[in-house]
């Protein structure tokens, strides 16, 4: 009997259910074509869970996720819940689910599709061949260190503390090396080791574990330099690994290379191969329920799941090739269309991609 992989499917709010439905069509097609076997279990999360269960992250949703090998998430949130108290806001559920599932790294690929080069604010010749992955530490650093307000010599002051221990650095650095091994075998470790003690520790750990991955070429890049090089020579990067705050900023910068938020996939990974896969965009309440959303970010998130969690790189390659083929043939949803009058809907885009998947 085929190895059955369990996927928790969380559609969420706004355009979430629309884009997840298209990814599920792709899932079904790859199952037929490649002989893989998936079992999906749906769960409530976000605003819809607040409405139906009184909490953004119901216990049974967490159970569904923990039973699964991977989670596919649409998006959560919307104006209906914006004025709720903090514990009843969809975004609170997002932090809660990452913590409860032990997800300590965030992966953001930034791939520039040739036919969309003009959608970026950078010159097409600079973008040529860009295909990078930012690996961001997600649960440590200055966002989680002690915070303090106090009276100082010159009035009120504020303190944020940045703390990293060797275990936290080593697990994400090793993950980044492993990702580099299944990509182009180049790793840029980004820090601020000329100034920060946490960065010096980070660099020491990278240098200590690097000999375990002799096939990966490592460079240390200072964060300010990395911010510049991403705009100057983005195609020279393969995998970038960095701490929480630097990663927050650099992953948004890298995302903008590609031009449209409707195209960006992401993964949050824990120990082993378990991960939560979701588009970078939110629930887009302005276009929800109108068949206008671009489903490609979610479909590419599914491809990332195949690659990262299941090791099904043949299916991941086939999905990514299908997306490229459909775009090359000129099909566009409204967010990436130059001529908006020719834009196609969410379901039509999903159908075209499904039809283009080949073994
Ligand atoms: P957003 O990403 O939802 O939308 C920003 C803009 O991009 C909108 O104009 C939207 O129409 C467009 N857009 C986004 N995704 C698109 C797609 N797939 N196809 C076409 N156009 C797309 O960000 P926002 O407006 O700041 O937030 C809306 C809601 O989503 C808020 O409640 C926010 O808290 C939530 N949010 C959730 C997540 C998440 O679930 N991980 C992430 C970000 C924002």
mmCIF file of C-alpha atoms and ligand atoms in Angstrom:
data_model
loop_
_atom_site.group_PDB
_atom_site.id
_atom_site.type_symbol
_atom_site.label_atom_id
_atom_site.label_comp_id
_atom_site.label_asym_id
_atom_site.label_seq_id
_atom_site.Cartn_x
_atom_site.Cartn_y
_atom_site.Cartn_z
ATOM 1 C CA UNK A 1 0.000 0.000 0.000
ATOM 2 C CA UNK A 2 1.189 3.499 -0.838
ATOM 3 C CA UNK A 3 2.585 5.659 1.935
ATOM 4 C CA UNK A 4 -0.339 7.960 2.863
ATOM 5 C CA UNK A 5 0.714 11.510 3.776
ATOM 6 C CA UNK A 6 -1.617 13.466 6.034
ATOM 7 C CA UNK A 7 -2.211 17.130 5.286
ATOM 8 C CA UNK A 8 -4.153 19.452 7.604
ATOM 9 C CA UNK A 9 -5.986 21.970 5.429
ATOM 10 C CA UNK A 10 -6.906 25.305 6.997
ATOM 11 C CA UNK A 11 -8.660 27.630 4.573
ATOM 12 C CA UNK A 12 -9.220 30.551 6.972
ATOM 13 C CA UNK A 13 -10.881 33.826 5.995
ATOM 14 C CA UNK A 14 -11.366 36.173 3.050
ATOM 15 C CA UNK A 15 -9.678 34.800 -0.085
ATOM 16 C CA UNK A 16 -8.201 31.930 1.991
ATOM 17 C CA UNK A 17 -10.897 29.374 1.038
ATOM 18 C CA UNK A 18 -10.751 30.415 -2.652
ATOM 19 C CA UNK A 19 -6.990 29.995 -3.050
ATOM 20 C CA UNK A 20 -6.834 26.828 -0.928
ATOM 21 C CA UNK A 21 -9.537 25.230 -3.107
ATOM 22 C CA UNK A 22 -7.280 25.699 -6.164
ATOM 23 C CA UNK A 23 -4.288 24.192 -4.337
ATOM 24 C CA UNK A 24 -6.465 21.188 -3.433
ATOM 25 C CA UNK A 25 -7.240 20.679 -7.135
ATOM 26 C CA UNK A 26 -3.497 20.648 -7.796
ATOM 27 C CA UNK A 27 -3.003 18.179 -4.933
ATOM 28 C CA UNK A 28 -5.587 15.831 -6.439
ATOM 29 C CA UNK A 29 -3.988 16.049 -9.891
ATOM 30 C CA UNK A 30 -0.494 15.249 -8.616
ATOM 31 C CA UNK A 31 -1.946 12.304 -6.709
ATOM 32 C CA UNK A 32 -3.405 10.930 -9.967
ATOM 33 C CA UNK A 33 -0.287 11.585 -12.012
ATOM 34 C CA UNK A 34 2.498 10.599 -9.638
ATOM 35 C CA UNK A 35 0.806 7.850 -7.642
ATOM 36 C CA UNK A 36 1.294 9.600 -4.315
ATOM 37 C CA UNK A 37 -1.385 9.256 -1.698
ATOM 38 C CA UNK A 38 -2.689 12.089 0.481
ATOM 39 C CA UNK A 39 -5.308 12.286 3.180
ATOM 40 C CA UNK A 40 -6.637 15.758 3.940
ATOM 41 C CA UNK A 41 -8.367 16.879 7.106
ATOM 42 C CA UNK A 42 -9.971 20.335 7.231
ATOM 43 C CA UNK A 43 -9.985 22.533 10.314
ATOM 44 C CA UNK A 44 -11.228 25.964 11.395
ATOM 45 C CA UNK A 45 -8.818 28.762 12.155
ATOM 46 C CA UNK A 46 -8.869 32.557 12.378
ATOM 47 C CA UNK A 47 -11.991 34.696 12.091
ATOM 48 C CA UNK A 48 -14.234 31.837 11.057
ATOM 49 C CA UNK A 49 -13.115 29.891 14.151
ATOM 50 C CA UNK A 50 -13.895 32.915 16.341
ATOM 51 C CA UNK A 51 -17.407 33.022 14.851
ATOM 52 C CA UNK A 52 -18.061 29.292 15.135
ATOM 53 C CA UNK A 53 -15.975 28.226 18.153
ATOM 54 C CA UNK A 54 -15.341 31.430 20.095
ATOM 55 C CA UNK A 55 -11.530 31.282 19.700
ATOM 56 C CA UNK A 56 -9.150 31.866 16.751
ATOM 57 C CA UNK A 57 -7.243 28.635 17.429
ATOM 58 C CA UNK A 58 -9.573 25.875 18.681
ATOM 59 C CA UNK A 59 -7.959 22.924 20.454
ATOM 60 C CA UNK A 60 -9.332 20.502 17.832
ATOM 61 C CA UNK A 61 -7.576 22.487 15.073
ATOM 62 C CA UNK A 62 -4.269 22.061 16.855
ATOM 63 C CA UNK A 63 -4.983 18.347 17.203
ATOM 64 C CA UNK A 64 -5.659 18.073 13.459
ATOM 65 C CA UNK A 65 -2.332 19.829 12.773
ATOM 66 C CA UNK A 66 -0.394 17.642 15.196
ATOM 67 C CA UNK A 67 -1.826 14.487 13.604
ATOM 68 C CA UNK A 68 -0.702 15.681 10.172
ATOM 69 C CA UNK A 69 2.654 15.515 8.365
ATOM 70 C CA UNK A 70 2.178 19.076 7.105
ATOM 71 C CA UNK A 71 -0.294 21.960 7.247
ATOM 72 C CA UNK A 72 -1.610 23.963 4.286
ATOM 73 C CA UNK A 73 -2.941 27.347 5.389
ATOM 74 C CA UNK A 74 -4.820 29.984 3.355
ATOM 75 C CA UNK A 75 -5.001 33.289 5.223
ATOM 76 C CA UNK A 76 -6.774 34.715 8.243
ATOM 77 C CA UNK A 77 -8.188 38.042 9.351
ATOM 78 C CA UNK A 78 -10.520 40.752 8.147
ATOM 79 C CA UNK A 79 -12.277 43.956 9.180
ATOM 80 C CA UNK A 80 -15.032 42.012 10.954
ATOM 81 C CA UNK A 81 -12.613 41.039 13.755
ATOM 82 C CA UNK A 82 -10.265 44.069 13.707
ATOM 83 C CA UNK A 83 -11.775 45.719 16.774
ATOM 84 C CA UNK A 84 -11.940 42.491 18.826
ATOM 85 C CA UNK A 85 -9.857 42.250 22.010
ATOM 86 C CA UNK A 86 -6.379 40.767 21.420
ATOM 87 C CA UNK A 87 -7.241 37.181 22.428
ATOM 88 C CA UNK A 88 -10.144 37.207 19.966
ATOM 89 C CA UNK A 89 -8.167 38.391 16.960
ATOM 90 C CA UNK A 90 -7.234 36.072 14.082
ATOM 91 C CA UNK A 91 -3.578 37.240 14.125
ATOM 92 C CA UNK A 92 -3.248 36.069 17.743
ATOM 93 C CA UNK A 93 -4.090 32.603 16.444
ATOM 94 C CA UNK A 94 -1.203 32.836 13.953
ATOM 95 C CA UNK A 95 1.382 33.389 16.687
ATOM 96 C CA UNK A 96 -0.293 30.674 18.773
ATOM 97 C CA UNK A 97 -0.232 28.023 16.039
ATOM 98 C CA UNK A 98 3.475 28.639 15.258
ATOM 99 C CA UNK A 99 4.380 28.352 18.934
ATOM 100 C CA UNK A 100 2.199 25.293 19.595
ATOM 101 C CA UNK A 101 3.655 23.466 16.583
ATOM 102 C CA UNK A 102 7.264 24.337 17.495
ATOM 103 C CA UNK A 103 7.923 26.133 14.205
ATOM 104 C CA UNK A 104 11.282 27.885 14.554
ATOM 105 C CA UNK A 105 12.178 28.839 11.004
ATOM 106 C CA UNK A 106 10.473 30.695 8.212
ATOM 107 C CA UNK A 107 11.365 29.938 4.610
ATOM 108 C CA UNK A 108 10.581 32.436 1.891
ATOM 109 C CA UNK A 109 11.552 31.635 -1.663
ATOM 110 C CA UNK A 110 11.857 34.577 -4.050
ATOM 111 C CA UNK A 111 11.765 33.404 -7.631
ATOM 112 C CA UNK A 112 11.568 35.804 -10.544
ATOM 113 C CA UNK A 113 9.574 34.293 -13.390
ATOM 114 C CA UNK A 114 11.046 35.514 -16.671
ATOM 115 C CA UNK A 115 7.718 36.630 -18.082
ATOM 116 C CA UNK A 116 6.964 38.706 -14.955
ATOM 117 C CA UNK A 117 10.304 40.524 -14.862
ATOM 118 C CA UNK A 118 8.567 43.736 -15.878
ATOM 119 C CA UNK A 119 6.296 43.620 -12.820
ATOM 120 C CA UNK A 120 9.264 44.367 -10.542
ATOM 121 C CA UNK A 121 10.585 47.829 -9.782
ATOM 122 C CA UNK A 122 14.133 46.593 -10.549
ATOM 123 C CA UNK A 123 15.632 46.443 -14.028
ATOM 124 C CA UNK A 124 14.920 43.118 -15.787
ATOM 125 C CA UNK A 125 18.649 42.498 -16.449
ATOM 126 C CA UNK A 126 19.401 42.738 -12.700
ATOM 127 C CA UNK A 127 16.650 40.237 -11.888
ATOM 128 C CA UNK A 128 17.551 37.683 -14.560
ATOM 129 C CA UNK A 129 17.903 34.225 -13.022
ATOM 130 C CA UNK A 130 16.956 35.238 -9.461
ATOM 131 C CA UNK A 131 15.914 32.201 -7.417
ATOM 132 C CA UNK A 132 16.742 32.522 -3.729
ATOM 133 C CA UNK A 133 15.435 31.366 -0.359
ATOM 134 C CA UNK A 134 15.526 33.376 2.856
ATOM 135 C CA UNK A 135 15.663 31.184 5.974
ATOM 136 C CA UNK A 136 14.678 33.307 8.983
ATOM 137 C CA UNK A 137 14.924 32.298 12.645
ATOM 138 C CA UNK A 138 11.436 32.737 14.031
ATOM 139 C CA UNK A 139 11.301 32.210 17.778
ATOM 140 C CA UNK A 140 14.358 33.951 19.270
ATOM 141 C CA UNK A 141 16.254 37.230 19.154
ATOM 142 C CA UNK A 142 15.161 40.731 19.982
ATOM 143 C CA UNK A 143 11.437 40.141 19.332
ATOM 144 C CA UNK A 144 11.302 37.676 22.217
ATOM 145 C CA UNK A 145 13.947 39.036 24.638
ATOM 146 C CA UNK A 146 13.161 40.947 27.832
ATOM 147 C CA UNK A 147 11.607 44.363 27.307
ATOM 148 C CA UNK A 148 11.755 47.218 29.697
ATOM 149 C CA UNK A 149 10.590 50.812 30.198
ATOM 150 C CA UNK A 150 12.376 52.842 32.859
ATOM 151 C CA UNK A 151 13.329 56.300 33.951
ATOM 152 C CA UNK A 152 16.904 57.143 32.945
ATOM 153 C CA UNK A 153 19.149 60.141 33.336
ATOM 154 C CA UNK A 154 17.455 61.869 30.388
ATOM 155 C CA UNK A 155 13.886 60.812 31.079
ATOM 156 C CA UNK A 156 12.012 57.713 29.954
ATOM 157 C CA UNK A 157 14.023 54.991 28.145
ATOM 158 C CA UNK A 158 13.175 51.665 26.571
ATOM 159 C CA UNK A 159 15.223 48.455 26.367
ATOM 160 C CA UNK A 160 14.841 45.449 24.054
ATOM 161 C CA UNK A 161 17.133 42.510 24.675
ATOM 162 C CA UNK A 162 18.514 40.264 21.938
ATOM 163 C CA UNK A 163 19.344 36.759 23.156
ATOM 164 C CA UNK A 164 20.385 33.659 21.192
ATOM 165 C CA UNK A 165 21.741 30.407 22.555
ATOM 166 C CA UNK A 166 23.877 27.905 20.660
ATOM 167 C CA UNK A 167 21.024 25.375 20.311
ATOM 168 C CA UNK A 168 18.723 27.956 18.687
ATOM 169 C CA UNK A 169 21.399 29.028 16.224
ATOM 170 C CA UNK A 170 22.663 25.554 15.433
ATOM 171 C CA UNK A 171 19.272 24.025 14.587
ATOM 172 C CA UNK A 172 18.392 26.714 12.058
ATOM 173 C CA UNK A 173 21.878 26.910 10.587
ATOM 174 C CA UNK A 174 21.906 23.145 10.057
ATOM 175 C CA UNK A 175 18.452 23.372 8.452
ATOM 176 C CA UNK A 176 19.737 26.076 6.102
ATOM 177 C CA UNK A 177 22.767 23.956 5.143
ATOM 178 C CA UNK A 178 20.430 21.042 4.367
ATOM 179 C CA UNK A 179 18.217 23.279 2.225
ATOM 180 C CA UNK A 180 21.308 24.532 0.378
ATOM 181 C CA UNK A 181 22.268 20.906 -0.279
ATOM 182 C CA UNK A 182 19.013 20.317 -2.196
ATOM 183 C CA UNK A 183 19.393 23.622 -4.057
ATOM 184 C CA UNK A 184 22.495 25.230 -5.614
ATOM 185 C CA UNK A 185 24.736 24.528 -2.601
ATOM 186 C CA UNK A 186 25.479 28.135 -1.678
ATOM 187 C CA UNK A 187 24.775 29.581 1.752
ATOM 188 C CA UNK A 188 25.016 33.235 2.795
ATOM 189 C CA UNK A 189 24.942 33.616 6.563
ATOM 190 C CA UNK A 190 23.857 37.145 7.410
ATOM 191 C CA UNK A 191 24.804 38.844 10.681
ATOM 192 C CA UNK A 192 26.218 42.023 12.184
ATOM 193 C CA UNK A 193 29.293 40.407 13.720
ATOM 194 C CA UNK A 194 31.280 43.652 13.624
ATOM 195 C CA UNK A 195 28.969 45.064 16.322
ATOM 196 C CA UNK A 196 26.706 42.461 17.960
ATOM 197 C CA UNK A 197 27.728 39.708 20.377
ATOM 198 C CA UNK A 198 24.767 37.536 19.297
ATOM 199 C CA UNK A 199 26.074 37.814 15.735
ATOM 200 C CA UNK A 200 29.574 36.746 16.798
ATOM 201 C CA UNK A 201 28.067 33.655 18.444
ATOM 202 C CA UNK A 202 26.010 33.054 15.293
ATOM 203 C CA UNK A 203 29.137 33.218 13.109
ATOM 204 C CA UNK A 204 31.056 30.859 15.398
ATOM 205 C CA UNK A 205 28.269 28.285 15.136
ATOM 206 C CA UNK A 206 28.165 28.577 11.336
ATOM 207 C CA UNK A 207 31.929 28.071 11.125
ATOM 208 C CA UNK A 208 31.810 25.095 13.502
ATOM 209 C CA UNK A 209 29.061 23.191 11.640
ATOM 210 C CA UNK A 210 30.179 24.117 8.094
ATOM 211 C CA UNK A 211 32.674 21.199 7.810
ATOM 212 C CA UNK A 212 29.702 18.817 8.190
ATOM 213 C CA UNK A 213 28.424 20.133 4.837
ATOM 214 C CA UNK A 214 31.585 20.173 2.675
ATOM 215 C CA UNK A 215 29.555 20.400 -0.542
ATOM 216 C CA UNK A 216 28.057 23.773 0.498
ATOM 217 C CA UNK A 217 29.962 26.990 -0.162
ATOM 218 C CA UNK A 218 29.496 29.448 2.751
ATOM 219 C CA UNK A 219 29.927 33.212 2.847
ATOM 220 C CA UNK A 220 29.376 35.563 5.799
ATOM 221 C CA UNK A 221 27.611 38.763 4.805
ATOM 222 C CA UNK A 222 26.956 41.738 7.063
ATOM 223 C CA UNK A 223 23.270 42.597 7.115
ATOM 224 C CA UNK A 224 23.684 46.127 5.753
ATOM 225 C CA UNK A 225 25.771 44.807 2.865
ATOM 226 C CA UNK A 226 23.209 42.044 2.226
ATOM 227 C CA UNK A 227 20.428 44.632 1.966
ATOM 228 C CA UNK A 228 22.443 46.334 -0.786
ATOM 229 C CA UNK A 229 23.556 43.180 -2.596
ATOM 230 C CA UNK A 230 19.946 41.928 -2.795
ATOM 231 C CA UNK A 231 19.197 44.914 -5.015
ATOM 232 C CA UNK A 232 22.511 44.835 -6.883
ATOM 233 C CA UNK A 233 23.094 41.131 -7.595
ATOM 234 C CA UNK A 234 20.013 39.167 -6.387
ATOM 235 C CA UNK A 235 20.719 36.242 -8.715
ATOM 236 C CA UNK A 236 24.038 35.514 -6.966
ATOM 237 C CA UNK A 237 22.229 34.356 -3.811
ATOM 238 C CA UNK A 238 20.959 30.822 -3.250
ATOM 239 C CA UNK A 239 20.104 30.314 0.461
ATOM 240 C CA UNK A 240 20.300 33.188 2.957
ATOM 241 C CA UNK A 241 20.131 32.274 6.652
ATOM 242 C CA UNK A 242 19.726 34.877 9.340
ATOM 243 C CA UNK A 243 18.303 35.766 12.742
ATOM 244 C CA UNK A 244 14.760 36.911 13.435
ATOM 245 C CA UNK A 245 14.775 40.684 12.927
ATOM 246 C CA UNK A 246 17.282 40.732 10.045
ATOM 247 C CA UNK A 247 15.221 37.986 8.388
ATOM 248 C CA UNK A 248 11.980 39.885 8.865
ATOM 249 C CA UNK A 249 13.398 42.844 6.957
ATOM 250 C CA UNK A 250 15.429 40.984 4.320
ATOM 251 C CA UNK A 251 12.607 38.564 3.451
ATOM 252 C CA UNK A 252 10.287 41.483 2.673
ATOM 253 C CA UNK A 253 13.015 43.110 0.596
ATOM 254 C CA UNK A 254 13.616 39.852 -1.288
ATOM 255 C CA UNK A 255 9.869 39.423 -1.779
ATOM 256 C CA UNK A 256 9.644 42.729 -3.574
ATOM 257 C CA UNK A 257 12.120 41.531 -6.214
ATOM 258 C CA UNK A 258 9.363 39.368 -7.623
ATOM 259 C CA UNK A 259 6.788 42.111 -8.089
ATOM 260 C CA UNK A 260 3.537 40.636 -6.799
ATOM 261 C CA UNK A 261 2.346 39.454 -3.437
ATOM 262 C CA UNK A 262 -0.018 37.015 -5.151
ATOM 263 C CA UNK A 263 3.001 34.930 -6.231
ATOM 264 C CA UNK A 264 4.867 34.473 -2.944
ATOM 265 C CA UNK A 265 4.915 31.192 -1.051
ATOM 266 C CA UNK A 266 6.304 30.468 2.399
ATOM 267 C CA UNK A 267 6.920 27.709 4.903
ATOM 268 C CA UNK A 268 7.402 27.616 8.650
ATOM 269 C CA UNK A 269 9.377 24.567 9.725
ATOM 270 C CA UNK A 270 9.957 22.785 13.006
ATOM 271 C CA UNK A 271 12.163 19.841 13.885
ATOM 272 C CA UNK A 272 12.346 17.173 11.201
ATOM 273 C CA UNK A 273 10.244 17.617 8.106
ATOM 274 C CA UNK A 274 7.025 18.931 9.661
ATOM 275 C CA UNK A 275 5.991 22.318 8.317
ATOM 276 C CA UNK A 276 3.210 24.808 7.840
ATOM 277 C CA UNK A 277 2.923 26.082 4.281
ATOM 278 C CA UNK A 278 1.093 29.267 3.368
ATOM 279 C CA UNK A 279 1.054 32.160 0.919
ATOM 280 C CA UNK A 280 2.768 35.332 2.160
ATOM 281 C CA UNK A 281 -0.317 37.436 1.427
ATOM 282 C CA UNK A 282 -3.208 38.023 3.809
ATOM 283 C CA UNK A 283 -6.936 37.457 3.450
ATOM 284 C CA UNK A 284 -7.382 40.367 0.980
ATOM 285 C CA UNK A 285 -10.891 41.348 2.155
ATOM 286 C CA UNK A 286 -11.114 43.894 -0.682
ATOM 287 C CA UNK A 287 -11.334 41.146 -3.307
ATOM 288 C CA UNK A 288 -12.695 38.219 -1.265
ATOM 289 C CA UNK A 289 -15.570 36.172 -2.665
ATOM 290 C CA UNK A 290 -15.234 37.630 -6.172
ATOM 291 C CA UNK A 291 -13.085 34.999 -7.877
ATOM 292 C CA UNK A 292 -10.341 37.623 -8.324
ATOM 293 C CA UNK A 293 -7.556 36.276 -6.098
ATOM 294 C CA UNK A 294 -4.346 34.908 -7.548
ATOM 295 C CA UNK A 295 -4.034 31.286 -6.339
ATOM 296 C CA UNK A 296 -0.379 30.884 -7.447
ATOM 297 C CA UNK A 297 1.176 31.751 -4.044
ATOM 298 C CA UNK A 298 -0.837 28.971 -2.414
ATOM 299 C CA UNK A 299 -0.165 26.501 -5.228
ATOM 300 C CA UNK A 300 3.574 27.234 -4.958
ATOM 301 C CA UNK A 301 3.297 26.754 -1.168
ATOM 302 C CA UNK A 302 1.970 23.271 -1.872
ATOM 303 C CA UNK A 303 4.952 22.632 -4.165
ATOM 304 C CA UNK A 304 7.228 23.778 -1.349
ATOM 305 C CA UNK A 305 5.502 21.277 0.975
ATOM 306 C CA UNK A 306 6.174 18.482 -1.524
ATOM 307 C CA UNK A 307 9.840 19.447 -1.643
ATOM 308 C CA UNK A 308 10.505 20.205 2.017
ATOM 309 C CA UNK A 309 8.248 17.803 3.928
ATOM 310 C CA UNK A 310 7.693 14.858 1.607
ATOM 311 C CA UNK A 311 10.803 14.978 -0.570
ATOM 312 C CA UNK A 312 8.554 14.662 -3.654
ATOM 313 C CA UNK A 313 10.736 16.887 -5.817
ATOM 314 C CA UNK A 314 9.374 15.388 -9.057
ATOM 315 C CA UNK A 315 5.859 16.615 -8.195
ATOM 316 C CA UNK A 316 7.197 19.950 -6.889
ATOM 317 C CA UNK A 317 9.133 20.476 -10.145
ATOM 318 C CA UNK A 318 6.033 19.579 -12.169
ATOM 319 C CA UNK A 319 3.842 22.091 -10.313
ATOM 320 C CA UNK A 320 6.422 24.875 -10.650
ATOM 321 C CA UNK A 321 6.847 24.091 -14.347
ATOM 322 C CA UNK A 322 3.064 24.167 -14.831
ATOM 323 C CA UNK A 323 2.861 27.613 -13.200
ATOM 324 C CA UNK A 324 5.681 28.892 -15.440
ATOM 325 C CA UNK A 325 4.009 27.419 -18.542
ATOM 326 C CA UNK A 326 0.657 29.051 -17.784
ATOM 327 C CA UNK A 327 2.316 32.422 -17.138
ATOM 328 C CA UNK A 328 4.455 32.118 -20.262
ATOM 329 C CA UNK A 329 1.299 31.484 -22.279
ATOM 330 C CA UNK A 330 0.172 34.933 -21.132
ATOM 331 C CA UNK A 331 -2.525 34.041 -18.598
ATOM 332 C CA UNK A 332 -2.778 36.490 -15.696
ATOM 333 C CA UNK A 333 -5.008 37.176 -12.727
ATOM 334 C CA UNK A 334 -5.825 40.844 -12.105
ATOM 335 C CA UNK A 335 -2.924 41.507 -9.706
ATOM 336 C CA UNK A 336 -0.266 40.611 -12.300
ATOM 337 C CA UNK A 337 -2.109 41.577 -15.508
ATOM 338 C CA UNK A 338 -0.899 44.560 -17.505
ATOM 339 C CA UNK A 339 -4.181 44.648 -19.421
ATOM 340 C CA UNK A 340 -6.710 44.196 -16.598
ATOM 341 C CA UNK A 341 -9.560 43.639 -19.078
ATOM 342 C CA UNK A 342 -7.948 40.340 -20.108
ATOM 343 C CA UNK A 343 -7.453 39.075 -16.549
ATOM 344 C CA UNK A 344 -8.790 35.652 -15.633
ATOM 345 C CA UNK A 345 -10.353 34.514 -12.369
ATOM 346 C CA UNK A 346 -9.082 32.386 -9.483
ATOM 347 C CA UNK A 347 -10.741 29.174 -10.637
ATOM 348 C CA UNK A 348 -9.687 29.613 -14.285
ATOM 349 C CA UNK A 349 -6.058 30.096 -13.206
ATOM 350 C CA UNK A 350 -6.281 26.994 -11.021
ATOM 351 C CA UNK A 351 -7.787 24.952 -13.879
ATOM 352 C CA UNK A 352 -5.065 26.042 -16.326
ATOM 353 C CA UNK A 353 -2.311 25.076 -13.884
ATOM 354 C CA UNK A 354 -3.937 21.698 -13.178
ATOM 355 C CA UNK A 355 -4.151 21.028 -16.917
ATOM 356 C CA UNK A 356 -0.467 21.961 -17.395
ATOM 357 C CA UNK A 357 0.923 19.557 -14.781
ATOM 358 C CA UNK A 358 2.809 16.753 -16.475
ATOM 359 C CA UNK A 359 4.752 13.825 -15.206
HETATM 360 P P1 LIG B 1 -3.278 41.422 2.105
HETATM 361 O O1 LIG B 1 -2.087 40.653 1.725
HETATM 362 O O2 LIG B 1 -4.475 40.654 2.506
HETATM 363 O O3 LIG B 1 -3.685 42.409 0.910
HETATM 364 C C1 LIG B 1 -2.833 43.461 0.441
HETATM 365 C C2 LIG B 1 -3.219 43.818 -1.005
HETATM 366 O O4 LIG B 1 -2.769 42.767 -1.875
HETATM 367 C C3 LIG B 1 -4.730 43.939 -1.221
HETATM 368 O O5 LIG B 1 -4.977 44.964 -2.152
HETATM 369 C C4 LIG B 1 -5.122 42.596 -1.804
HETATM 370 O O6 LIG B 1 -6.255 42.649 -2.635
HETATM 371 C C5 LIG B 1 -3.860 42.198 -2.568
HETATM 372 N N1 LIG B 1 -3.690 40.735 -2.585
HETATM 373 C C6 LIG B 1 -3.277 39.968 -1.557
HETATM 374 N N2 LIG B 1 -3.266 38.678 -1.912
HETATM 375 C C7 LIG B 1 -3.665 38.627 -3.196
HETATM 376 C C8 LIG B 1 -3.868 37.568 -4.120
HETATM 377 N N3 LIG B 1 -3.643 36.278 -3.819
HETATM 378 N N4 LIG B 1 -4.313 37.884 -5.367
HETATM 379 C C9 LIG B 1 -4.533 39.158 -5.708
HETATM 380 N N5 LIG B 1 -4.356 40.199 -4.884
HETATM 381 C C10 LIG B 1 -3.936 39.945 -3.634
HETATM 382 O O7 LIG B 1 -2.830 42.402 3.307
HETATM 383 P P2 LIG B 1 -3.710 43.399 4.190
HETATM 384 O O8 LIG B 1 -4.750 44.070 3.336
HETATM 385 O O9 LIG B 1 -2.735 44.229 4.909
HETATM 386 O O10 LIG B 1 -4.436 42.485 5.255
HETATM 387 C C11 LIG B 1 -5.773 41.978 5.108
HETATM 388 C C12 LIG B 1 -6.071 41.050 6.268
HETATM 389 O O11 LIG B 1 -5.193 39.893 6.194
HETATM 390 C C13 LIG B 1 -5.814 41.665 7.644
HETATM 391 O O12 LIG B 1 -6.825 41.235 8.520
HETATM 392 C C14 LIG B 1 -4.452 41.108 8.037
HETATM 393 O O13 LIG B 1 -4.302 41.056 9.441
HETATM 394 C C15 LIG B 1 -4.517 39.738 7.431
HETATM 395 N N6 LIG B 1 -3.206 39.113 7.165
HETATM 396 C C16 LIG B 1 -3.110 37.775 7.368
HETATM 397 C C17 LIG B 1 -1.940 37.114 7.062
HETATM 398 C C18 LIG B 1 -1.895 35.641 7.247
HETATM 399 O O14 LIG B 1 -2.932 35.016 7.311
HETATM 400 N N7 LIG B 1 -0.731 35.029 7.314
HETATM 401 C C19 LIG B 1 -0.841 37.818 6.533
HETATM 402 C C20 LIG B 1 -0.976 39.185 6.311
HETATM 403 C C21 LIG B 1 -2.167 39.839 6.616
#
